[in-house]
mmCIF file of C-alpha atoms and ligand atoms in Angstrom:
data_model
loop_
_atom_site.group_PDB
_atom_site.id
_atom_site.type_symbol
_atom_site.label_atom_id
_atom_site.label_comp_id
_atom_site.label_asym_id
_atom_site.label_seq_id
_atom_site.Cartn_x
_atom_site.Cartn_y
_atom_site.Cartn_z
ATOM 1 C CA MET A 1 4.216 -35.257 15.733
ATOM 2 C CA LEU A 2 7.724 -34.343 14.694
ATOM 3 C CA VAL A 3 9.106 -30.796 14.861
ATOM 4 C CA ILE A 4 12.125 -30.006 12.692
ATOM 5 C CA GLY A 5 14.221 -26.824 12.888
ATOM 6 C CA ILE A 6 16.105 -25.823 9.730
ATOM 7 C CA ALA A 7 18.643 -22.988 9.973
ATOM 8 C CA GLY A 8 21.410 -21.664 7.706
ATOM 9 C CA GLY A 9 22.686 -18.277 6.546
ATOM 10 C CA THR A 10 20.821 -16.018 4.171
ATOM 11 C CA GLY A 11 20.749 -17.471 0.660
ATOM 12 C CA SER A 12 22.023 -20.853 1.858
ATOM 13 C CA GLY A 13 19.159 -22.709 0.182
ATOM 14 C CA LYS A 14 16.883 -23.478 3.133
ATOM 15 C CA THR A 15 13.813 -23.048 0.949
ATOM 16 C CA THR A 16 15.151 -25.555 -1.600
ATOM 17 C CA VAL A 17 15.892 -28.086 1.145
ATOM 18 C CA VAL A 18 12.395 -27.643 2.585
ATOM 19 C CA ASN A 19 10.788 -28.053 -0.857
ATOM 20 C CA ASN A 20 12.826 -31.181 -1.582
ATOM 21 C CA ILE A 21 11.875 -32.707 1.783
ATOM 22 C CA LEU A 22 8.211 -31.937 1.080
ATOM 23 C CA ARG A 23 8.507 -33.636 -2.330
ATOM 24 C CA ASP A 24 10.320 -36.642 -0.880
ATOM 25 C CA LEU A 25 7.925 -37.163 2.021
ATOM 26 C CA ASN A 26 5.041 -36.992 -0.438
ATOM 27 C CA THR A 27 2.433 -36.327 2.234
ATOM 28 C CA GLU A 28 -0.058 -33.578 3.001
ATOM 29 C CA SER A 29 0.727 -33.854 6.694
ATOM 30 C CA VAL A 30 3.565 -31.328 6.786
ATOM 31 C CA ILE A 31 3.407 -27.626 7.576
ATOM 32 C CA VAL A 32 6.180 -25.086 7.207
ATOM 33 C CA ILE A 33 6.531 -22.158 9.583
ATOM 34 C CA SER A 34 8.924 -19.482 8.353
ATOM 35 C CA GLN A 35 10.833 -17.342 10.836
ATOM 36 C CA ASP A 36 10.413 -14.538 8.272
ATOM 37 C CA ASN A 37 6.729 -14.270 9.269
ATOM 38 C CA TYR A 38 7.793 -13.566 12.841
ATOM 39 C CA TYR A 39 9.795 -10.377 12.305
ATOM 40 C CA LYS A 40 8.658 -7.814 14.865
ATOM 41 C CA ASP A 41 5.900 -5.571 13.558
ATOM 42 C CA ASN A 42 7.584 -2.167 14.218
ATOM 43 C CA HIS A 43 4.605 -0.363 12.698
ATOM 44 C CA ASP A 44 5.003 2.484 15.187
ATOM 45 C CA LEU A 45 8.337 3.404 13.547
ATOM 46 C CA PRO A 46 8.381 5.444 10.313
ATOM 47 C CA LEU A 47 9.342 3.468 7.148
ATOM 48 C CA GLU A 48 12.751 5.167 7.029
ATOM 49 C CA GLU A 49 13.534 3.911 10.560
ATOM 50 C CA ARG A 50 12.049 0.456 9.958
ATOM 51 C CA SER A 51 14.300 -0.105 6.953
ATOM 52 C CA LYS A 52 17.364 0.556 9.146
ATOM 53 C CA VAL A 53 16.519 -2.206 11.648
ATOM 54 C CA ASN A 54 19.142 -4.940 11.976
ATOM 55 C CA PHE A 55 17.102 -7.829 10.572
ATOM 56 C CA ASP A 56 19.856 -10.344 11.168
ATOM 57 C CA HIS A 57 20.042 -9.894 14.938
ATOM 58 C CA PRO A 58 17.976 -12.285 17.077
ATOM 59 C CA ARG A 59 16.226 -9.351 18.790
ATOM 60 C CA SER A 60 14.495 -8.469 15.470
ATOM 61 C CA ILE A 61 12.485 -11.698 15.744
ATOM 62 C CA ASP A 62 9.356 -12.106 17.865
ATOM 63 C CA PHE A 63 10.630 -15.376 19.352
ATOM 64 C CA ASP A 64 7.965 -15.261 22.087
ATOM 65 C CA LEU A 65 5.168 -15.468 19.515
ATOM 66 C CA LEU A 66 7.038 -18.069 17.460
ATOM 67 C CA LYS A 67 7.531 -20.306 20.534
ATOM 68 C CA THR A 68 3.917 -19.790 21.638
ATOM 69 C CA HIS A 69 2.780 -20.900 18.172
ATOM 70 C CA VAL A 70 5.053 -23.969 18.018
ATOM 71 C CA ARG A 71 3.910 -25.004 21.512
ATOM 72 C CA ALA A 72 0.261 -24.522 20.516
ATOM 73 C CA LEU A 73 0.691 -26.666 17.394
ATOM 74 C CA LYS A 74 2.367 -29.340 19.527
ATOM 75 C CA ASN A 75 -0.733 -29.234 21.746
ATOM 76 C CA GLY A 76 -2.911 -29.821 18.709
ATOM 77 C CA GLU A 77 -4.182 -26.236 18.494
ATOM 78 C CA THR A 78 -4.671 -24.154 15.332
ATOM 79 C CA ILE A 79 -2.658 -20.921 15.058
ATOM 80 C CA GLU A 80 -2.828 -17.724 13.001
ATOM 81 C CA GLN A 81 0.601 -17.026 11.540
ATOM 82 C CA PRO A 82 1.293 -13.341 10.946
ATOM 83 C CA VAL A 83 2.214 -12.274 7.388
ATOM 84 C CA TYR A 84 5.219 -9.973 6.970
ATOM 85 C CA SER A 85 6.097 -7.683 4.069
ATOM 86 C CA PHE A 86 9.754 -7.262 3.076
ATOM 87 C CA ILE A 87 8.795 -4.170 1.119
ATOM 88 C CA THR A 88 7.162 -2.214 3.963
ATOM 89 C CA HIS A 89 9.138 -4.017 6.748
ATOM 90 C CA THR A 90 6.032 -4.604 8.785
ATOM 91 C CA ARG A 91 3.174 -7.071 9.309
ATOM 92 C CA THR A 92 0.440 -6.830 6.685
ATOM 93 C CA GLY A 93 -2.399 -7.450 9.133
ATOM 94 C CA GLU A 94 -3.358 -10.666 7.344
ATOM 95 C CA THR A 95 -2.823 -14.040 8.996
ATOM 96 C CA ILE A 96 -2.475 -17.617 7.772
ATOM 97 C CA LEU A 97 -4.697 -20.103 9.562
ATOM 98 C CA THR A 98 -2.429 -23.077 10.280
ATOM 99 C CA HIS A 99 -3.677 -26.410 11.591
ATOM 100 C CA PRO A 100 -1.373 -28.872 13.404
ATOM 101 C CA GLN A 101 0.084 -31.713 11.302
ATOM 102 C CA SER A 102 2.315 -34.707 11.967
ATOM 103 C CA VAL A 103 5.415 -32.912 10.679
ATOM 104 C CA ILE A 104 6.135 -29.265 11.492
ATOM 105 C CA ILE A 105 9.123 -27.609 9.849
ATOM 106 C CA VAL A 106 10.354 -24.327 11.343
ATOM 107 C CA GLU A 107 12.867 -22.623 9.048
ATOM 108 C CA GLY A 108 14.895 -19.413 9.214
ATOM 109 C CA ILE A 109 18.353 -17.946 9.656
ATOM 110 C CA LEU A 110 18.099 -17.658 13.463
ATOM 111 C CA VAL A 111 15.930 -20.615 14.530
ATOM 112 C CA LEU A 112 18.827 -22.432 16.205
ATOM 113 C CA THR A 113 19.970 -19.394 18.204
ATOM 114 C CA ASP A 114 17.141 -19.492 20.772
ATOM 115 C CA ALA A 115 17.639 -22.117 23.484
ATOM 116 C CA GLU A 116 13.934 -22.511 24.338
ATOM 117 C CA LEU A 117 12.965 -22.833 20.690
ATOM 118 C CA ARG A 118 15.681 -25.480 20.187
ATOM 119 C CA GLU A 119 14.112 -27.451 23.046
ATOM 120 C CA LEU A 120 10.932 -27.724 20.986
ATOM 121 C CA PHE A 121 12.712 -29.352 18.013
ATOM 122 C CA ASP A 122 13.054 -33.130 17.630
ATOM 123 C CA VAL A 123 15.546 -32.791 14.762
ATOM 124 C CA THR A 124 17.823 -29.832 13.977
ATOM 125 C CA ILE A 125 19.379 -29.129 10.594
ATOM 126 C CA PHE A 126 21.852 -26.506 9.360
ATOM 127 C CA VAL A 127 22.124 -25.793 5.641
ATOM 128 C CA HIS A 128 25.673 -24.754 4.789
ATOM 129 C CA ALA A 129 26.681 -22.702 1.727
ATOM 130 C CA ASP A 130 29.892 -20.768 1.059
ATOM 131 C CA SER A 131 29.536 -17.059 1.734
ATOM 132 C CA ASP A 132 30.217 -16.024 -1.881
ATOM 133 C CA GLU A 133 27.399 -18.281 -3.097
ATOM 134 C CA ARG A 134 25.093 -16.866 -0.457
ATOM 135 C CA LEU A 135 25.978 -13.282 -1.404
ATOM 136 C CA ILE A 136 25.303 -13.962 -5.106
ATOM 137 C CA ARG A 137 21.867 -15.415 -4.327
ATOM 138 C CA ARG A 138 21.056 -12.621 -1.918
ATOM 139 C CA VAL A 139 21.947 -9.903 -4.454
ATOM 140 C CA ARG A 140 19.758 -11.538 -7.121
ATOM 141 C CA ARG A 141 16.823 -12.096 -4.792
ATOM 142 C CA ASP A 142 16.809 -8.711 -3.055
ATOM 143 C CA ILE A 143 16.931 -6.866 -6.378
ATOM 144 C CA GLN A 144 14.410 -9.079 -8.190
ATOM 145 C CA GLU A 145 11.948 -9.820 -5.393
ATOM 146 C CA ARG A 146 12.399 -7.323 -2.614
ATOM 147 C CA GLY A 147 12.750 -4.039 -4.529
ATOM 148 C CA ARG A 148 16.290 -3.174 -3.326
ATOM 149 C CA ASP A 149 19.203 -1.704 -5.320
ATOM 150 C CA LEU A 150 22.710 -3.150 -5.634
ATOM 151 C CA ASP A 151 24.390 -0.541 -3.452
ATOM 152 C CA GLU A 152 21.887 -1.062 -0.648
ATOM 153 C CA VAL A 153 22.248 -4.860 -0.778
ATOM 154 C CA LEU A 154 26.051 -4.763 -0.742
ATOM 155 C CA SER A 155 26.274 -2.215 2.101
ATOM 156 C CA ARG A 156 23.807 -4.238 4.163
ATOM 157 C CA TYR A 157 25.840 -7.365 3.531
ATOM 158 C CA GLN A 158 29.085 -5.756 4.701
ATOM 159 C CA ASP A 159 27.713 -3.762 7.627
ATOM 160 C CA THR A 160 25.140 -6.190 9.011
ATOM 161 C CA LEU A 161 24.692 -9.574 7.344
ATOM 162 C CA LYS A 162 28.305 -10.670 7.511
ATOM 163 C CA PRO A 163 28.980 -9.670 11.158
ATOM 164 C CA MET A 164 25.620 -11.092 12.319
ATOM 165 C CA HIS A 165 26.284 -14.311 10.424
ATOM 166 C CA GLN A 166 29.629 -14.661 12.185
ATOM 167 C CA GLN A 167 28.282 -13.731 15.612
ATOM 168 C CA PHE A 168 24.990 -15.644 15.704
ATOM 169 C CA ILE A 169 24.241 -17.876 12.739
ATOM 170 C CA GLU A 170 27.492 -19.748 12.106
ATOM 171 C CA PRO A 171 27.957 -20.641 15.838
ATOM 172 C CA SER A 172 24.403 -22.087 15.896
ATOM 173 C CA LYS A 173 25.663 -24.805 13.539
ATOM 174 C CA ASN A 174 26.924 -26.519 16.698
ATOM 175 C CA TYR A 175 23.337 -27.301 17.653
ATOM 176 C CA ALA A 176 22.563 -29.093 14.399
ATOM 177 C CA ASP A 177 22.058 -32.860 14.327
ATOM 178 C CA ILE A 178 22.689 -32.799 10.578
ATOM 179 C CA ILE A 179 24.668 -30.295 8.484
ATOM 180 C CA ILE A 180 23.698 -30.224 4.816
ATOM 181 C CA PRO A 181 26.702 -29.309 2.663
ATOM 182 C CA ASN A 182 26.935 -26.929 -0.310
ATOM 183 C CA MET A 183 24.090 -27.209 -2.805
ATOM 184 C CA LYS A 184 25.114 -30.027 -5.104
ATOM 185 C CA LYS A 185 22.550 -31.728 -7.326
ATOM 186 C CA GLY A 186 19.894 -30.074 -5.157
ATOM 187 C CA HIS A 187 21.353 -31.691 -2.009
ATOM 188 C CA SER A 188 19.776 -34.939 -3.170
ATOM 189 C CA VAL A 189 21.709 -37.422 -1.004
ATOM 190 C CA ALA A 190 21.386 -35.306 2.142
ATOM 191 C CA VAL A 191 17.672 -34.811 1.564
ATOM 192 C CA LYS A 192 17.131 -38.556 1.049
ATOM 193 C CA ILE A 193 18.896 -39.357 4.322
ATOM 194 C CA LEU A 194 16.884 -36.703 6.068
ATOM 195 C CA SER A 195 13.564 -37.864 4.668
ATOM 196 C CA SER A 196 14.262 -41.420 5.742
ATOM 197 C CA VAL A 197 15.154 -40.233 9.267
ATOM 198 C CA ILE A 198 11.877 -38.294 9.359
ATOM 199 C CA LYS A 199 9.864 -41.295 8.104
ATOM 200 C CA GLU A 200 11.521 -43.610 10.626
ATOM 201 C CA LYS A 201 10.896 -41.202 13.529
ATOM 202 C CA LEU A 202 7.294 -40.696 12.467
ATOM 203 C CA ASN A 203 6.681 -44.427 12.292
ATOM 204 C CA SER A 204 8.265 -45.068 15.679
ATOM 205 C CA LYS A 205 6.193 -42.272 17.254
ATOM 206 C CA VAL A 206 2.770 -43.509 16.211
HETATM 207 N N1 LIG B 1 15.295 -9.118 5.738
HETATM 208 C C1 LIG B 1 15.182 -8.027 4.902
HETATM 209 N N2 LIG B 1 14.205 -7.092 5.120
HETATM 210 C C2 LIG B 1 13.343 -7.248 6.144
HETATM 211 C C3 LIG B 1 13.423 -8.364 7.011
HETATM 212 C C4 LIG B 1 14.432 -9.295 6.773
HETATM 213 O O1 LIG B 1 15.967 -7.914 3.958
HETATM 214 N N3 LIG B 1 12.397 -6.344 6.315
HETATM 215 C C5 LIG B 1 16.354 -10.101 5.498
HETATM 216 C C6 LIG B 1 17.299 -10.248 6.666
HETATM 217 O O2 LIG B 1 18.375 -9.363 6.472
HETATM 218 C C7 LIG B 1 17.725 -11.727 6.607
HETATM 219 C C8 LIG B 1 16.841 -12.345 5.548
HETATM 220 O O3 LIG B 1 15.803 -11.395 5.331
HETATM 221 O O4 LIG B 1 19.081 -11.861 6.233
HETATM 222 C C9 LIG B 1 16.250 -13.676 5.985
HETATM 223 O O5 LIG B 1 15.714 -14.361 4.903
HETATM 224 P P1 LIG B 1 16.579 -15.538 4.179
HETATM 225 O O6 LIG B 1 17.067 -16.490 5.166
HETATM 226 O O7 LIG B 1 17.566 -14.935 3.288
HETATM 227 O O8 LIG B 1 15.436 -16.196 3.333
HETATM 228 P P2 LIG B 1 15.093 -17.713 3.114
HETATM 229 O O9 LIG B 1 14.236 -17.718 1.898
HETATM 230 O O10 LIG B 1 14.568 -18.289 4.381
HETATM 231 O O11 LIG B 1 16.539 -18.346 2.823
HETATM 232 P P3 LIG B 1 17.154 -19.353 1.759
HETATM 233 O O12 LIG B 1 17.753 -18.504 0.704
HETATM 234 O O13 LIG B 1 18.161 -20.104 2.547
HETATM 235 O O14 LIG B 1 16.034 -20.188 1.243
#
């Protein structure tokens, strides 16, 4: 089994990298765990309060549950991933039954900030994108998919996303074995190198 941690700022293109790796590896034996599913539940707070939470600070993530789940998968156990709603800012109550596989990808903005979680990764990756590109993608996505308005997205970027990126996310780049540069041609060269590293490691492990 190979556990891969993929970090990078909001809108950096982590999802695209993950999808391209999945396509390149061309195997069913990969599962993806998203840090987004591990936001703390906060259902005891009213919606108004929940929406004001700093979602870019490591304390907003239930790292204990995430680590418990990664350890369980490594032990060959099945887990139930929580499902999180970006509209209501809380867990939906549903879960995703996830069986262990030979490759486990854990992706999210903060996955390289937790020392114990890093210990569980065999390979660490940081997806880099310039901050203006990330802001453009974030504005589009939050308005189209997460029901936010422009003013809200821009204020959140200035007041929270940018300082948290500088304080926690960017420094975690130091823990990456591989840094994937700005999205060019869908990161094709970087993804090919990565997929061959994964294939090689998988072959040498069995
Ligand atoms: N977030 C939010 N509302 C919540 C919880 C989280 O807007 N209730 C935001 C956080 O502010 C954080 C972002 O979700 O910045 C994390 O998701 P992101 O990394 O942007 O999504 P991915 O799809 O993983 O990233 P990429 O664009 O790199 O694929």
